[in-house]
Amino acid sequence: MLAYEFHTDSTLRFIEAPDPGPGPGELVVTMASNGICGTDLKIARGEHRFFPPGTSRIPGHEAIGIVTDNRSGDERYAPGTAVALAPNISCNTCRPCRRGFQNLCENYEAFGLTFNGGFAEKILVPASAITNGNLLPIPQGLDLTVAALTEPIAAVLRGLRPLNITSDDTLLICGAGPIGLIALLIANHRGVGKVIVSQTSAPRRELAAKLGADVTLDPRAGDLAEQVLEVTDGAGADATVVATPKGTVFGDAVRASAVGGRINFFAGLPSGGGEIPLDANLIHYRELVVTGSTANNNADCREALDLLASAPGLFSPLITATFPLNKADEAFEAARAGEHLKVVVTDG
Ligand SMILES: [Zn+2]
Ligand SMILES: [Zn+2]
């Protein structure tokens, strides 16, 4: 089969790989679509901790496919069944797992990170992923390319959950990349009061406005917190999603918050760059709730699939390019260039 593999010399390249033959308890999914995200670009740069030099593995953790060879004994996955591969396979016995943080499992495994992923014609699904519930049947009628958004939507749903956004709230989104724009679409779908999007690039600000942002701000046009206070009659933001990996924005988000504001630090900062100036007194005096979120678990992915199925047209504008697997190199090039939102590799 054709695969786009991270090779031992730390480059991504096409290889002709043997077809995965499922053993007892396993099954094989034929890839239908797989989105490219920042994690994949990090892998392609040779900077991902799960892909040290010398690694040979196929990335792709946003995979959708059709079951073609089922040796699992689980009849829910008959050949022909369309499934999303929730990427993070948890052990369910470690302390984080037992407390509901399967996404932070101490024995973490994941498609496209520690196992071969979706940039290949076929994907081997190990028994652990099947028993752990990582194979999610796709709701009837949902387009399999749009379904590739399941994983990033799941991550955003997880980040938004502790913010408890209501129709009275003003939501501030810092960063209008795919994550920030998914947050915008979900917030408006749920009926948030007002959404402010902060983004340096003008075309992205225009896009955010087109997708429903009530106000867009350029954080370089002046102090971000002051700009937010100005457009909220001095009140500030009731909820904030920081979806840009820039340290100063985290402090800005705290300063831009209203009394009782909730903040999600969705983005991680480059390693070593996590110590940032932040006025802890504001958290105290305004009773702010500061939260973080990392990746997603199977329940988040199920919720994402349900949301996609209930409103498929809502998210489809985010997919701005698709490339067949045999042009995965061009797909990565397009994703790297930064003009696209979500680039999806398909079965052709
Ligand atoms: Zn991703
Ligand atoms: Zn665990």
XYZ file of C-alpha atoms and ligand atoms in Angstrom:
350
model
C 0.000 0.000 0.000
C 1.007 3.639 -0.457
C 1.962 5.495 2.735
C 3.423 8.898 3.542
C 5.891 8.008 6.222
C 8.166 9.820 8.661
C 11.440 8.258 7.683
C 14.558 7.576 9.722
C 16.259 10.610 8.153
C 13.511 12.840 9.658
C 11.711 13.625 6.426
C 8.245 12.647 5.301
C 8.299 10.567 2.130
C 6.176 8.202 0.114
C 6.844 4.523 0.642
C 5.328 1.326 -0.629
C 4.502 -0.436 2.659
C 3.184 -3.956 3.154
C -0.600 -4.097 3.622
C -1.334 -4.388 7.334
C -2.585 -7.909 8.071
C -4.823 -7.860 11.122
C -4.170 -10.447 13.796
C -6.832 -11.852 16.110
C -8.653 -9.026 17.885
C -7.528 -6.429 15.334
C -9.049 -4.867 12.260
C -8.054 -2.833 9.218
C -9.614 0.448 8.143
C -9.191 1.771 4.604
C -8.497 5.496 4.879
C -11.136 7.892 3.546
C -9.807 11.191 4.875
C -7.267 12.577 7.307
C -6.758 16.215 8.267
C -3.334 17.842 8.605
C -2.808 19.868 11.765
C -0.025 21.697 13.563
C 1.102 18.478 15.246
C 1.735 16.933 11.817
C 3.727 19.966 10.699
C 5.794 19.656 13.882
C 6.402 15.974 13.039
C 7.384 16.973 9.492
C 9.941 19.423 10.917
C 11.446 16.591 12.970
C 10.521 18.400 16.195
C 7.934 16.066 17.721
C 8.959 14.175 20.857
C 7.300 10.952 19.641
C 9.297 11.114 16.384
C 12.942 11.305 17.413
C 15.595 10.756 14.719
C 15.595 7.099 13.720
C 11.804 6.727 13.919
C 9.907 5.201 10.983
C 6.185 5.719 11.423
C 3.165 6.973 9.497
C 1.615 10.113 11.024
C -2.063 11.107 10.772
C -4.251 11.322 13.898
C -7.397 12.828 12.349
C -8.351 9.707 10.422
C -11.675 8.597 8.992
C -12.086 5.324 7.110
C -14.087 2.266 6.210
C -13.614 -1.045 7.983
C -12.403 -3.547 5.372
C -11.076 -6.508 7.371
C -12.528 -7.204 10.789
C -10.861 -9.846 12.946
C -11.938 -8.196 16.185
C -14.992 -10.367 16.768
C -16.900 -7.146 17.459
C -19.899 -7.128 15.141
C -20.390 -3.361 15.359
C -17.481 -3.066 12.933
C -18.672 -5.160 10.013
C -16.800 -4.523 6.751
C -18.236 -1.419 5.106
C -18.775 0.445 8.385
C -17.509 4.051 8.249
C -15.616 5.005 11.388
C -13.714 7.886 12.945
C -10.538 6.892 14.756
C -10.543 8.765 18.055
C -6.769 9.065 18.261
C -5.888 8.820 21.944
C -5.823 5.272 23.281
C -5.874 5.217 27.066
C -5.055 2.424 29.520
C -8.044 3.200 31.771
C -6.135 2.027 34.833
C -3.645 4.834 35.598
C -4.649 7.653 37.946
C -5.415 10.289 35.240
C -7.549 7.715 33.356
C -9.454 6.715 36.489
C -10.226 10.372 37.136
C -11.586 10.949 33.626
C -8.450 12.390 32.039
C -7.949 9.632 29.451
C -6.392 12.284 27.190
C -3.573 12.577 29.735
C -3.076 8.828 30.240
C 0.306 7.922 31.724
C 0.559 5.050 29.240
C -0.439 7.213 26.307
C -0.697 5.672 22.835
C -2.197 7.347 19.786
C -2.819 6.788 16.102
C -0.372 8.843 14.079
C 1.845 9.460 17.122
C 2.881 6.170 18.704
C 1.042 3.894 16.211
C 0.875 4.224 12.446
C -1.819 6.717 11.472
C -3.951 7.826 8.583
C -1.593 9.102 5.880
C -1.719 5.656 4.267
C -4.160 3.608 2.246
C -4.840 1.327 5.200
C -4.618 1.637 8.964
C -4.157 -1.254 11.377
C -6.381 -0.842 14.429
C -4.903 -2.677 17.423
C -7.093 -4.642 19.828
C -6.483 -2.073 22.598
C -8.097 0.671 20.489
C -11.143 -1.478 19.763
C -11.757 -2.534 23.363
C -11.062 1.028 24.511
C -13.826 2.404 22.247
C -11.645 4.438 19.878
C -13.575 3.356 16.779
C -16.604 5.595 16.453
C -19.192 4.724 13.804
C -19.912 7.735 11.587
C -23.547 8.893 11.725
C -25.519 8.125 8.547
C -25.162 10.707 5.814
C -22.144 12.554 7.219
C -19.626 13.328 4.471
C -16.378 11.452 5.158
C -14.172 14.436 4.278
C -16.046 16.782 6.624
C -15.859 14.024 9.261
C -12.065 14.557 9.308
C -12.819 17.602 11.492
C -13.933 15.312 14.335
C -10.643 15.438 16.225
C -10.039 19.214 16.224
C -13.724 19.828 17.037
C -13.409 17.364 19.942
C -10.423 19.299 21.270
C -12.348 22.592 21.086
C -15.437 21.098 22.770
C -13.180 19.973 25.598
C -11.658 23.450 25.908
C -15.046 25.197 25.867
C -16.729 22.904 28.412
C -15.421 24.535 31.620
C -16.222 28.005 30.225
C -19.989 27.321 30.463
C -20.761 29.887 27.777
C -24.253 31.411 27.895
C -26.289 33.765 25.718
C -25.369 36.601 28.107
C -21.651 36.164 27.578
C -19.118 37.989 25.475
C -16.574 35.464 24.230
C -13.059 36.553 23.283
C -11.150 34.253 20.937
C -7.429 34.963 20.579
C -6.221 33.478 17.299
C -8.322 32.754 14.183
C -6.646 29.560 13.047
C -8.754 26.402 12.632
C -9.105 26.029 16.425
C -10.201 29.620 17.045
C -12.637 29.493 14.129
C -14.119 26.170 15.304
C -14.639 27.808 18.719
C -16.345 30.750 16.965
C -18.685 28.464 14.995
C -19.608 26.368 18.042
C -20.189 29.437 20.219
C -22.510 31.031 17.666
C -24.262 27.704 17.054
C -24.993 27.570 20.784
C -26.119 31.196 20.866
C -23.413 33.119 22.718
C -24.121 36.841 23.250
C -21.209 38.307 21.318
C -17.915 37.035 19.908
C -14.745 39.100 19.628
C -11.908 37.611 17.595
C -8.358 38.884 17.950
C -6.042 38.028 15.068
C -3.001 39.661 13.487
C -3.664 38.701 9.844
C -6.226 40.864 8.033
C -7.532 38.111 5.707
C -8.119 35.874 8.732
C -9.961 38.689 10.516
C -12.175 39.093 7.456
C -12.842 35.373 7.427
C -13.693 35.410 11.141
C -16.181 38.227 10.472
C -17.677 36.252 7.597
C -18.023 33.211 9.852
C -19.921 35.212 12.459
C -17.527 37.200 14.663
C -19.318 40.338 15.904
C -16.063 42.251 16.389
C -12.568 41.578 15.081
C -9.463 43.171 16.556
C -5.854 43.443 15.474
C -3.777 42.809 18.626
C -0.952 44.837 17.085
C -3.156 47.912 16.675
C -2.903 48.665 20.393
C -3.076 46.975 23.786
C -5.384 43.977 23.331
C -6.982 44.193 26.776
C -7.737 47.910 26.280
C -9.282 47.202 22.895
C -11.494 44.499 24.421
C -12.593 46.799 27.253
C -13.415 49.477 24.677
C -15.741 47.228 22.644
C -17.445 45.838 25.765
C -18.271 49.193 27.396
C -15.543 48.615 29.944
C -16.867 45.233 31.090
C -14.318 42.881 29.502
C -14.755 39.348 28.208
C -16.859 36.844 30.147
C -15.122 33.902 28.525
C -11.870 33.662 26.588
C -10.198 31.000 24.480
C -6.477 31.530 23.917
C -5.775 29.626 20.706
C -2.462 31.129 19.736
C 0.924 30.003 21.037
C 2.151 33.457 21.975
C 3.067 33.998 25.621
C 2.031 37.655 25.960
C -1.521 36.841 24.838
C -2.058 34.717 27.956
C -1.425 37.767 30.151
C -3.567 39.923 27.850
C -6.425 37.421 28.215
C -6.341 37.773 31.996
C -6.317 41.575 31.749
C -9.154 41.531 29.212
C -11.419 39.438 31.455
C -14.605 40.692 33.071
C -15.444 40.029 36.716
C -16.230 36.324 36.944
C -14.495 35.688 33.616
C -13.477 32.186 32.544
C -10.387 31.584 30.442
C -9.225 28.511 28.552
C -5.549 28.268 27.729
C -6.058 26.018 24.709
C -2.720 26.630 23.040
C 0.497 25.281 24.437
C 3.601 27.451 24.363
C 6.884 26.332 22.841
C 8.740 24.172 25.354
C 10.723 26.326 27.748
C 8.469 29.305 26.955
C 5.707 28.572 29.446
C 6.739 31.106 32.089
C 4.954 34.325 31.224
C 4.101 37.525 33.113
C 0.547 37.301 34.375
C -1.169 39.503 36.988
C -2.361 37.007 39.607
C -4.115 39.818 41.474
C -6.588 40.102 38.630
C -7.464 36.425 39.043
C -8.037 37.127 42.750
C -9.932 40.412 42.580
C -12.072 39.513 39.564
C -12.664 35.909 40.669
C -11.439 34.591 37.346
C -11.461 30.905 36.501
C -8.384 29.925 34.496
C -8.511 26.539 32.785
C -6.355 24.578 30.359
C -7.104 21.781 27.940
C -4.959 19.302 26.064
C -6.108 17.091 23.182
C -9.333 15.119 23.728
C -10.729 11.783 24.812
C -13.176 9.381 23.151
C -16.195 11.036 24.759
C -15.128 14.406 23.312
C -14.808 12.777 19.870
C -18.278 11.218 20.152
C -19.727 14.622 21.044
C -17.872 16.139 18.070
C -19.310 13.546 15.682
C -22.830 14.191 16.979
C -22.330 17.924 16.498
C -20.958 17.407 12.975
C -23.879 15.176 12.074
C -26.417 17.686 13.421
C -24.847 20.629 11.583
C -22.537 19.356 8.800
C -22.708 22.581 6.792
C -21.549 24.605 9.782
C -17.971 23.388 9.666
C -17.425 22.573 5.985
C -16.094 26.110 5.135
C -13.073 25.290 7.304
C -11.832 22.700 4.813
C -10.167 24.862 2.189
C -8.188 22.198 0.315
C -8.207 18.449 -0.246
C -5.456 16.369 -1.834
C -5.439 12.658 -2.666
C -2.984 10.514 -0.711
C -0.560 10.319 -3.649
C -0.257 14.114 -3.381
C 0.232 14.158 0.401
C 3.525 16.017 -0.132
C 1.610 18.848 -1.850
C -0.985 18.742 0.913
C 1.719 19.267 3.543
C 3.232 22.041 1.425
C -0.157 23.775 1.283
C -0.704 23.345 5.032
C 2.782 24.720 5.713
C 2.236 27.798 3.551
C -0.355 28.965 6.072
C -2.930 30.317 3.620
C -5.292 27.416 4.108
C -7.416 26.671 7.143
C -7.779 22.924 7.142
C -6.083 20.776 4.517
C -7.439 17.232 4.285
C -5.784 14.225 2.615
C -8.352 11.906 1.042
C -8.510 8.503 -0.600
C -8.604 10.329 -3.928
Zn -4.788 17.352 15.185
Zn -4.100 5.606 31.592
